[in-house]
Coordinates of N, CA and C and ligand atoms in Angstrom, one line a residue:
M464 N 4.2 -6.4 -23.0 CA 4.3 -7.2 -21.8 C 3.2 -6.7 -21.0
K465 N 2.5 -7.4 -20.4 CA 1.1 -7.1 -19.7 C 1.8 -7.2 -18.2
H466 N 1.1 -6.4 -17.4 CA 1.2 -6.0 -15.9 C 0.6 -7.6 -15.3
E467 N 1.3 -8.2 -14.3 CA 0.9 -9.4 -13.7 C 0.8 -9.3 -12.1
L468 N -0.2 -10.1 -11.7 CA -0.5 -10.0 -10.2 C 0.9 -10.9 -9.6
P469 N 1.6 -10.2 -8.6 CA 2.7 -10.9 -8.0 C 2.2 -12.0 -7.2
K470 N 2.7 -13.1 -7.1 CA 2.3 -14.2 -6.2 C 2.8 -13.8 -4.9
L471 N 2.0 -14.2 -3.8 CA 2.5 -14.1 -2.6 C 3.5 -15.2 -2.0
A472 N 4.4 -14.6 -1.2 CA 5.4 -15.5 -0.8 C 5.1 -16.5 0.5
Y473 N 3.6 -16.4 0.9 CA 3.1 -16.9 2.2 C 1.7 -17.3 1.9
G474 N 1.1 -18.1 2.6 CA -0.1 -18.6 2.5 C -1.1 -17.4 3.1
Y475 N -2.6 -17.5 2.4 CA -3.6 -16.5 2.8 C -3.9 -16.7 4.4
D476 N -3.6 -17.9 5.0 CA -3.7 -18.0 6.3 C -2.6 -17.5 7.3
A477 N -1.7 -17.2 6.8 CA -0.4 -16.8 7.3 C -0.5 -15.7 8.4
L478 N -1.3 -14.8 8.3 CA -1.5 -13.7 9.1 C -2.6 -13.9 10.3
E479 N -3.2 -15.0 10.3 CA -4.4 -15.2 11.2 C -3.7 -15.1 12.5
P480 N -4.5 -14.6 13.7 CA -5.8 -14.3 13.5 C -6.0 -12.8 13.5
Y481 N -4.9 -12.0 13.0 CA -5.0 -10.8 12.9 C -5.4 -10.3 11.5
I482 N -5.2 -10.9 10.3 CA -5.8 -10.6 9.0 C -6.3 -12.0 8.7
D483 N -7.4 -12.1 8.5 CA -8.1 -13.5 8.3 C -7.7 -13.7 6.9
A484 N -7.6 -15.4 6.6 CA -7.3 -15.8 5.3 C -8.3 -15.4 4.3
K485 N -9.7 -15.3 4.4 CA -10.6 -14.9 3.6 C -10.4 -13.5 3.0
T486 N -10.2 -12.6 3.8 CA -9.8 -11.2 3.5 C -8.7 -11.2 2.8
M487 N -7.5 -12.0 3.1 CA -6.5 -11.8 2.2 C -6.7 -12.5 0.8
E488 N -7.3 -13.6 0.6 CA -7.6 -14.2 -0.5 C -8.3 -13.4 -1.4
I489 N -9.3 -12.6 -1.0 CA -10.3 -11.8 -1.7 C -9.5 -10.6 -2.1
H490 N -8.6 -10.0 -1.1 CA -7.8 -9.0 -1.4 C -7.0 -8.9 -2.5
H491 N -6.2 -10.2 -2.5 CA -5.1 -10.5 -3.4 C -5.9 -10.8 -4.8
T492 N -6.7 -11.9 -4.8 CA -6.9 -12.6 -6.2 C -8.4 -11.8 -6.7
K493 N -9.0 -10.9 -5.8 CA -10.0 -10.1 -6.6 C -9.5 -8.7 -6.6
H494 N -9.5 -8.0 -5.6 CA -8.9 -6.4 -5.6 C -7.6 -6.3 -6.3
H495 N -6.6 -6.9 -5.9 CA -5.4 -6.6 -6.7 C -5.5 -6.9 -8.2
Q496 N -6.0 -8.2 -8.2 CA -6.1 -8.5 -9.8 C -6.8 -7.6 -10.5
A497 N -7.9 -7.1 -10.2 CA -8.7 -6.1 -10.7 C -7.9 -4.7 -11.1
Y498 N -6.9 -4.4 -10.1 CA -6.1 -3.1 -10.5 C -5.3 -3.7 -11.6
V499 N -4.7 -4.7 -11.5 CA -4.0 -5.4 -12.7 C -4.5 -5.4 -14.0
D500 N -5.7 -5.9 -14.0 CA -6.5 -5.9 -15.2 C -6.8 -4.7 -15.9
K501 N -7.3 -4.0 -14.9 CA -7.7 -2.5 -15.5 C -6.6 -1.6 -15.8
L502 N -5.5 -1.9 -15.2 CA -4.1 -1.2 -15.7 C -3.9 -1.7 -17.2
N503 N -3.9 -2.9 -17.4 CA -3.7 -3.4 -18.7 C -4.5 -2.9 -19.7
A504 N -5.8 -3.0 -19.5 CA -7.0 -2.4 -20.3 C -6.7 -1.1 -20.6
A505 N -6.2 -0.2 -19.7 CA -6.1 1.4 -19.9 C -4.9 1.5 -20.8
L506 N -4.0 0.5 -20.9 CA -2.8 0.6 -21.9 C -2.7 0.0 -23.1
E507 N -3.9 -0.6 -23.3 CA -4.1 -1.4 -24.6 C -3.9 -0.6 -25.7
K508 N -4.4 0.7 -25.7 CA -4.2 1.4 -26.9 C -2.8 2.2 -27.1
Y509 N -1.9 1.7 -26.2 CA -0.5 2.5 -26.1 C 0.6 1.5 -26.0
P510 N 0.9 0.9 -27.1 CA 2.0 -0.2 -27.3 C 3.3 0.3 -26.5
G511 N 3.5 1.5 -26.9 CA 4.7 2.1 -26.4 C 5.0 2.3 -24.8
L512 N 3.8 2.2 -24.3 CA 3.7 2.2 -22.6 C 3.7 0.9 -22.0
Q513 N 3.7 -0.1 -22.8 CA 3.2 -1.5 -22.2 C 4.2 -2.2 -21.5
G514 N 5.5 -1.7 -22.1 CA 6.8 -2.5 -21.5 C 7.2 -1.6 -20.2
R515 N 6.5 -0.5 -19.9 CA 7.2 0.2 -18.7 C 6.8 -0.2 -17.5
P516 N 7.7 -0.1 -16.4 CA 7.4 -0.6 -15.1 C 6.3 0.6 -14.5
V517 N 5.4 0.0 -13.6 CA 4.4 0.8 -13.3 C 4.8 1.8 -12.4
E518 N 5.9 1.9 -11.8 CA 6.4 3.0 -10.8 C 6.7 4.1 -11.9
E519 N 7.2 3.6 -13.1 CA 7.6 4.8 -14.2 C 6.6 5.4 -14.7
L520 N 5.5 4.7 -15.0 CA 4.3 5.2 -15.5 C 3.8 6.4 -14.5
L521 N 3.7 5.9 -13.3 CA 3.1 6.7 -12.2 C 4.0 8.1 -11.9
M522 N 5.3 7.9 -12.0 CA 6.2 9.1 -11.8 C 5.8 10.0 -13.4
D523 N 5.9 9.5 -14.3 CA 5.7 10.2 -15.5 C 4.2 10.7 -16.0
L524 N 3.3 10.2 -15.1 CA 2.0 10.3 -15.6 C 1.4 11.6 -16.0
P525 N 1.9 12.7 -15.7 CA 1.5 14.1 -16.2 C 1.8 14.2 -17.7
N526 N 3.1 13.7 -17.9 CA 3.7 13.7 -19.4 C 3.1 12.6 -20.4
L527 N 2.6 11.6 -20.1 CA 2.1 10.4 -20.6 C 1.3 11.0 -21.8
K528 N 1.3 10.4 -23.1 CA 0.8 10.8 -24.2 C -0.4 9.9 -24.3
V529 N -1.6 10.4 -23.6 CA -2.9 9.4 -23.4 C -4.1 10.2 -23.2
D530 N -5.2 9.6 -23.6 CA -6.3 10.5 -23.3 C -6.4 10.7 -21.8
E531 N -7.2 11.7 -21.4 CA -7.4 12.2 -20.0 C -8.0 11.1 -19.2
A532 N -9.0 10.2 -19.8 CA -9.8 9.2 -19.2 C -8.9 8.2 -18.7
D533 N -8.1 7.8 -19.9 CA -6.8 6.7 -19.6 C -5.7 7.3 -18.5
R534 N -5.5 8.4 -18.3 CA -4.5 8.9 -17.4 C -5.1 8.7 -16.1
T535 N -6.3 9.0 -15.9 CA -7.2 8.6 -14.6 C -7.0 7.2 -14.3
M536 N -7.2 6.2 -15.3 CA -7.2 4.9 -15.1 C -5.9 4.4 -14.6
I537 N -4.8 5.0 -15.4 CA -3.5 4.6 -15.0 C -3.2 5.0 -13.4
K538 N -3.5 6.3 -13.2 CA -3.2 6.8 -11.8 C -3.8 5.9 -10.7
N539 N -5.2 5.5 -11.0 CA -6.0 4.7 -10.0 C -5.6 3.1 -9.9
H540 N -5.5 2.5 -11.2 CA -5.2 1.2 -11.3 C -3.7 0.9 -11.1
G541 N -3.0 1.7 -11.8 CA -1.5 1.5 -11.7 C -1.0 1.9 -10.2
G542 N -1.6 2.9 -9.5 CA -1.5 3.1 -8.1 C -1.9 1.8 -7.3
G543 N -3.0 1.4 -7.6 CA -3.4 0.1 -6.8 C -2.4 -1.1 -7.0
H544 N -1.9 -1.2 -8.2 CA -0.9 -2.2 -8.5 C 0.2 -2.1 -7.6
F545 N 0.7 -0.9 -7.7 CA 2.1 -0.6 -7.2 C 1.9 -0.6 -5.6
N546 N 0.9 -0.1 -5.0 CA 0.7 0.0 -3.6 C 0.5 -1.4 -3.0
H547 N -0.3 -2.3 -3.7 CA -0.6 -3.5 -3.2 C 0.5 -4.4 -3.2
S548 N 1.4 -4.3 -4.3 CA 2.6 -5.1 -4.5 C 3.6 -5.0 -3.5
L549 N 3.7 -3.7 -3.0 CA 4.4 -3.3 -1.7 C 3.9 -3.8 -0.5
F550 N 2.5 -3.8 -0.4 CA 1.8 -3.9 0.9 C 2.0 -5.6 1.2
W551 N 2.1 -6.5 0.3 CA 2.1 -8.0 0.5 C 3.7 -8.2 0.9
K552 N 4.7 -7.3 0.5 CA 5.9 -7.7 0.8 C 5.8 -7.4 2.6
Y553 N 5.3 -6.0 2.9 CA 5.5 -5.5 4.3 C 4.8 -6.6 5.3
L554 N 3.9 -7.2 4.9 CA 3.1 -8.5 5.5 C 3.8 -9.5 5.7
D555 N 4.9 -10.0 4.8 CA 5.6 -11.2 4.8 C 6.0 -11.6 6.2
P556 N 5.4 -12.8 6.6 CA 5.7 -13.2 8.0 C 7.1 -13.6 8.3
S557 N 7.9 -13.7 7.2 CA 9.3 -14.0 7.3 C 10.4 -12.8 7.5
N558 N 9.7 -11.7 7.2 CA 10.3 -10.3 7.5 C 11.2 -10.3 8.8
K559 N 12.3 -9.8 8.9 CA 13.1 -9.7 10.1 C 12.9 -8.2 10.5
K560 N 13.1 -7.9 11.8 CA 13.0 -6.5 12.2 C 14.1 -5.8 11.7
D561 N 14.1 -4.5 11.3 CA 15.1 -3.7 10.6 C 15.5 -2.9 11.7
E562 N 16.9 -3.2 12.2 CA 17.2 -2.5 13.4 C 17.6 -1.1 13.1
L563 N 18.1 -0.9 12.0 CA 18.4 0.6 11.6 C 17.3 1.4 11.5
L564 N 16.3 0.8 10.9 CA 15.0 1.7 10.7 C 14.5 1.9 12.1
A565 N 14.5 0.8 12.9 CA 13.9 1.2 14.2 C 14.4 2.1 14.9
K566 N 15.9 2.0 15.0 CA 16.6 3.3 15.4 C 16.2 4.4 14.8
E567 N 16.0 4.8 13.6 CA 15.9 6.0 13.0 C 14.4 6.4 13.4
I568 N 13.4 5.5 13.3 CA 12.1 5.9 14.0 C 12.2 6.4 15.5
T569 N 12.7 5.9 16.2 CA 13.0 6.3 17.6 C 13.6 7.7 17.6
L570 N 14.5 7.9 16.8 CA 15.3 9.2 16.9 C 14.2 10.2 16.4
S571 N 13.5 9.8 15.3 CA 12.6 10.8 14.6 C 11.2 11.3 15.4
F572 N 10.7 10.1 16.0 CA 9.4 10.3 16.7 C 9.4 10.2 18.3
G573 N 10.6 9.8 18.7 CA 10.7 9.9 20.1 C 10.8 8.4 20.7
S574 N 10.0 7.4 20.2 CA 9.9 6.0 20.6 C 9.2 5.4 19.6
I575 N 9.3 4.0 19.5 CA 8.5 3.1 18.6 C 7.0 3.4 19.1
D576 N 6.8 3.3 20.2 CA 5.4 3.5 20.7 C 4.7 4.7 20.4
E577 N 5.6 5.8 20.6 CA 5.0 7.0 20.1 C 4.8 7.3 18.6
F578 N 5.6 6.5 17.8 CA 5.6 6.4 16.4 C 4.2 5.6 16.0
K579 N 4.2 4.5 16.6 CA 2.7 3.8 16.3 C 1.6 4.4 16.7
K580 N 1.6 5.3 17.8 CA 0.4 6.0 18.1 C 0.1 7.0 17.1
Q581 N 1.2 7.9 16.7 CA 1.0 8.8 15.6 C 0.5 8.1 14.4
F582 N 1.2 6.9 13.9 CA 0.7 6.4 12.7 C -0.9 6.0 12.8
S583 N -1.0 5.3 13.9 CA -2.3 4.8 14.2 C -3.3 5.8 14.0
D584 N -3.1 6.9 14.7 CA -4.1 8.0 14.7 C -4.2 8.6 13.2
A585 N -3.4 8.6 12.5 CA -3.3 9.1 11.0 C -4.1 8.0 10.4
A586 N -4.0 6.9 10.6 CA -4.7 5.8 9.6 C -6.2 5.8 10.0
A587 N -6.5 6.1 11.4 CA -7.9 6.0 11.8 C -8.5 7.4 11.2
K588 N -7.8 8.5 10.7 CA -8.2 9.6 10.3 C -8.5 9.7 8.7
V589 N -7.9 8.7 8.1 CA -8.1 8.7 6.6 C -9.7 8.8 6.2
F590 N -10.1 9.7 5.7 CA -11.6 9.8 5.3 C -11.9 8.9 4.3
G591 N -12.8 8.1 4.3 CA -13.1 7.3 2.9 C -11.9 6.3 2.5
S592 N -11.6 6.0 1.5 CA -10.7 4.9 1.1 C -9.2 5.5 0.9
G593 N -8.2 4.9 1.5 CA -6.9 5.2 1.2 C -5.9 4.8 2.1
W594 N -4.6 5.1 2.2 CA -3.5 4.4 2.8 C -2.8 5.4 3.7
T595 N -2.2 4.9 4.8 CA -1.3 5.7 5.4 C 0.3 5.0 5.5
W596 N 1.1 5.8 5.2 CA 2.5 5.4 4.9 C 3.7 6.1 5.7
L597 N 4.6 5.3 6.2 CA 6.0 5.7 6.6 C 6.8 6.2 5.4
V598 N 7.1 7.2 5.0 CA 8.0 7.6 4.0 C 9.2 8.3 4.2
R599 N 10.0 8.4 3.4 CA 11.3 9.3 3.3 C 11.0 10.2 2.4
D600 N 11.3 11.6 2.9 CA 11.0 12.5 2.1 C 12.2 12.7 1.3
G601 N 11.8 13.0 -0.1 CA 13.1 13.1 -1.3 C 14.0 14.1 -0.9
K602 N 13.3 15.1 -0.4 CA 14.3 16.3 -0.5 C 15.1 16.4 0.8
T603 N 14.5 16.1 2.1 CA 15.0 16.4 3.4 C 15.7 15.0 4.0
S604 N 15.1 13.9 3.4 CA 15.4 12.4 3.8 C 14.9 12.3 5.2
K605 N 14.1 13.2 5.7 CA 13.4 12.8 7.0 C 12.3 11.7 6.9
L606 N 12.0 10.9 8.1 CA 10.8 10.0 8.1 C 9.6 11.0 8.2
L607 N 8.3 10.5 7.7 CA 7.3 11.2 7.8 C 5.9 10.1 7.8
I608 N 4.9 10.6 8.3 CA 3.9 9.9 8.3 C 2.8 10.4 7.3
Q609 N 2.6 9.8 6.2 CA 1.9 10.5 5.0 C 0.5 9.8 4.8
N610 N -0.6 10.2 5.0 CA -1.7 9.9 4.4 C -1.9 10.1 2.9
M611 N -2.5 9.0 2.2 CA -2.9 9.1 0.9 C -4.2 8.8 0.5
P612 N -4.9 9.6 -0.3 CA -6.4 9.1 -0.7 C -6.4 8.1 -1.7
N613 N -7.4 7.4 -1.9 CA -7.5 6.4 -3.0 C -6.4 5.6 -3.2
Q614 N -5.9 5.3 -4.3 CA -4.7 4.6 -4.5 C -3.4 5.4 -5.2
D615 N -3.6 6.7 -4.8 CA -2.5 7.7 -5.1 C -1.4 7.3 -4.5
A616 N -0.1 7.2 -5.1 CA 1.2 6.7 -4.8 C 2.1 7.8 -4.2
V617 N 2.7 7.4 -3.1 CA 3.6 8.3 -2.4 C 4.9 8.8 -3.2
I618 N 5.2 8.1 -4.4 CA 6.2 8.2 -5.1 C 5.8 9.5 -5.9
T619 N 4.7 10.1 -6.3 CA 4.4 11.0 -7.0 C 4.5 12.2 -6.1
N620 N 4.7 12.0 -4.9 CA 4.9 13.2 -4.0 C 6.6 13.5 -3.8
G621 N 7.4 12.8 -4.5 CA 8.7 12.6 -4.3 C 9.0 12.0 -2.9
Q622 N 8.3 11.0 -2.7 CA 8.6 10.5 -1.1 C 8.7 8.9 -1.7
Q623 N 9.8 8.3 -0.7 CA 10.0 6.8 -1.0 C 9.1 6.1 0.2
P624 N 8.5 5.2 -0.4 CA 7.6 4.5 0.8 C 8.6 3.5 1.4
I625 N 8.3 3.4 2.9 CA 9.1 2.4 3.8 C 8.1 1.4 4.1
F626 N 6.9 1.8 4.5 CA 5.9 0.8 4.6 C 4.8 1.3 4.7
G627 N 3.4 0.6 4.4 CA 2.2 1.5 4.3 C 1.0 0.5 4.7
L628 N 0.1 0.9 5.2 CA -1.2 0.5 5.6 C -2.2 0.7 4.8
D629 N -3.1 -0.2 4.1 CA -4.2 -0.2 3.4 C -5.6 0.0 4.4
V630 N -6.1 1.0 4.3 CA -7.4 1.3 5.3 C -8.6 1.6 4.4
W631 N -8.5 0.9 3.0 CA -9.8 0.8 2.3 C -10.5 -0.4 3.1
E632 N -12.0 -0.3 3.0 CA -12.8 -1.1 3.9 C -12.5 -2.7 3.2
H633 N -12.4 -2.7 2.2 CA -12.1 -4.1 1.7 C -10.8 -4.8 2.4
A634 N -9.8 -4.0 3.0 CA -8.9 -4.6 3.7 C -8.9 -5.2 5.2
Y635 N -10.3 -4.8 5.8 CA -10.7 -5.2 6.9 C -12.1 -5.6 7.3
Y636 N -13.0 -5.4 6.2 CA -14.4 -5.3 6.7 C -15.1 -6.7 7.1
L637 N -14.5 -7.6 6.5 CA -15.1 -8.9 6.7 C -14.9 -9.3 8.2
K638 N -13.7 -9.0 8.8 CA -13.2 -9.3 10.0 C -13.7 -8.3 11.1
Y639 N -13.6 -7.1 10.6 CA -13.5 -5.9 11.7 C -14.6 -5.0 11.6
Q640 N -15.4 -5.1 10.5 CA -16.7 -4.4 10.0 C -16.2 -2.9 10.0
N641 N -16.9 -2.1 10.9 CA -16.7 -0.7 11.1 C -15.6 -0.3 11.8
K642 N -15.0 -1.2 12.7 CA -13.9 -1.0 13.6 C -12.5 -0.8 13.1
R643 N -12.2 0.0 12.3 CA -11.1 0.3 11.5 C -9.9 0.3 12.7
P644 N -10.0 1.1 13.7 CA -9.1 1.0 14.8 C -8.7 -0.1 15.4
D645 N -9.5 -1.2 15.3 CA -9.2 -2.6 15.8 C -8.3 -3.2 14.8
Y646 N -8.4 -3.2 13.4 CA -7.8 -3.4 12.5 C -6.4 -2.9 12.3
I647 N -6.4 -1.7 12.7 CA -4.9 -1.1 12.8 C -4.1 -1.6 14.0
T648 N -4.8 -1.7 15.2 CA -4.2 -2.3 16.3 C -3.6 -3.8 15.9
A649 N -4.5 -4.5 15.1 CA -4.0 -6.0 14.9 C -2.9 -5.9 14.1
W650 N -3.0 -4.9 13.0 CA -1.8 -5.1 12.0 C -0.3 -4.8 12.6
W651 N -0.3 -4.2 13.6 CA 1.2 -3.9 14.1 C 1.7 -5.5 14.6
N652 N 0.9 -6.4 14.9 CA 1.3 -7.7 15.3 C 1.8 -8.3 14.1
V653 N 1.6 -8.0 12.8 CA 1.8 -8.8 11.7 C 3.0 -8.0 10.9
L654 N 3.2 -6.7 11.3 CA 4.5 -6.1 10.7 C 5.8 -6.4 11.4
K655 N 6.6 -7.0 11.0 CA 7.7 -7.6 11.6 C 8.9 -6.6 11.4
L656 N 8.7 -5.4 10.6 CA 9.8 -4.7 10.3 C 10.3 -3.8 11.4
I657 N 9.4 -3.6 12.2 CA 10.1 -2.6 13.4 C 9.7 -3.2 14.8
Ligands
LIG898 MN1 -6.3 -2.8 -0.9

């Protein structure tokens, strides 16, 4: 069974003017599709791994019986597939505010505004390509803001993703060019979860 690009539940223009339709279309049909294709290519030699969900492959990555080059491919492209599949769901304009989550964020960070400030600061500081996530720590169950390089997945840290922001340049460059902070500020308008 091959991994497949998930369909978006909304149109590419649904997040205008904050995230533009062209960026969404290229991000989904080119960037995410490429992660899916390269993950499938990396698994071609390993029929025993082909039926396994991508999160399982990532969690079990150190133990997979694969060539080291293929392990790196599975980490990068499997991570890209996993992260983007979540990202499209967080952006869904039909999402409703999660009152329980908002309450917990307020308790953990002082206020929603203070949380947004800390998350935005973290996202602005990701050097090069990566993501900023709100996660629940697997051991303490506490909410944490977590930066990750490249397409590294937070589940490999024992953390459960709650929502995340893609700060690779491909996520914003067409509209925002070098102004990543403007993209981050705009993104809060499309995140309906808090
Ligand atoms: Mn991306």
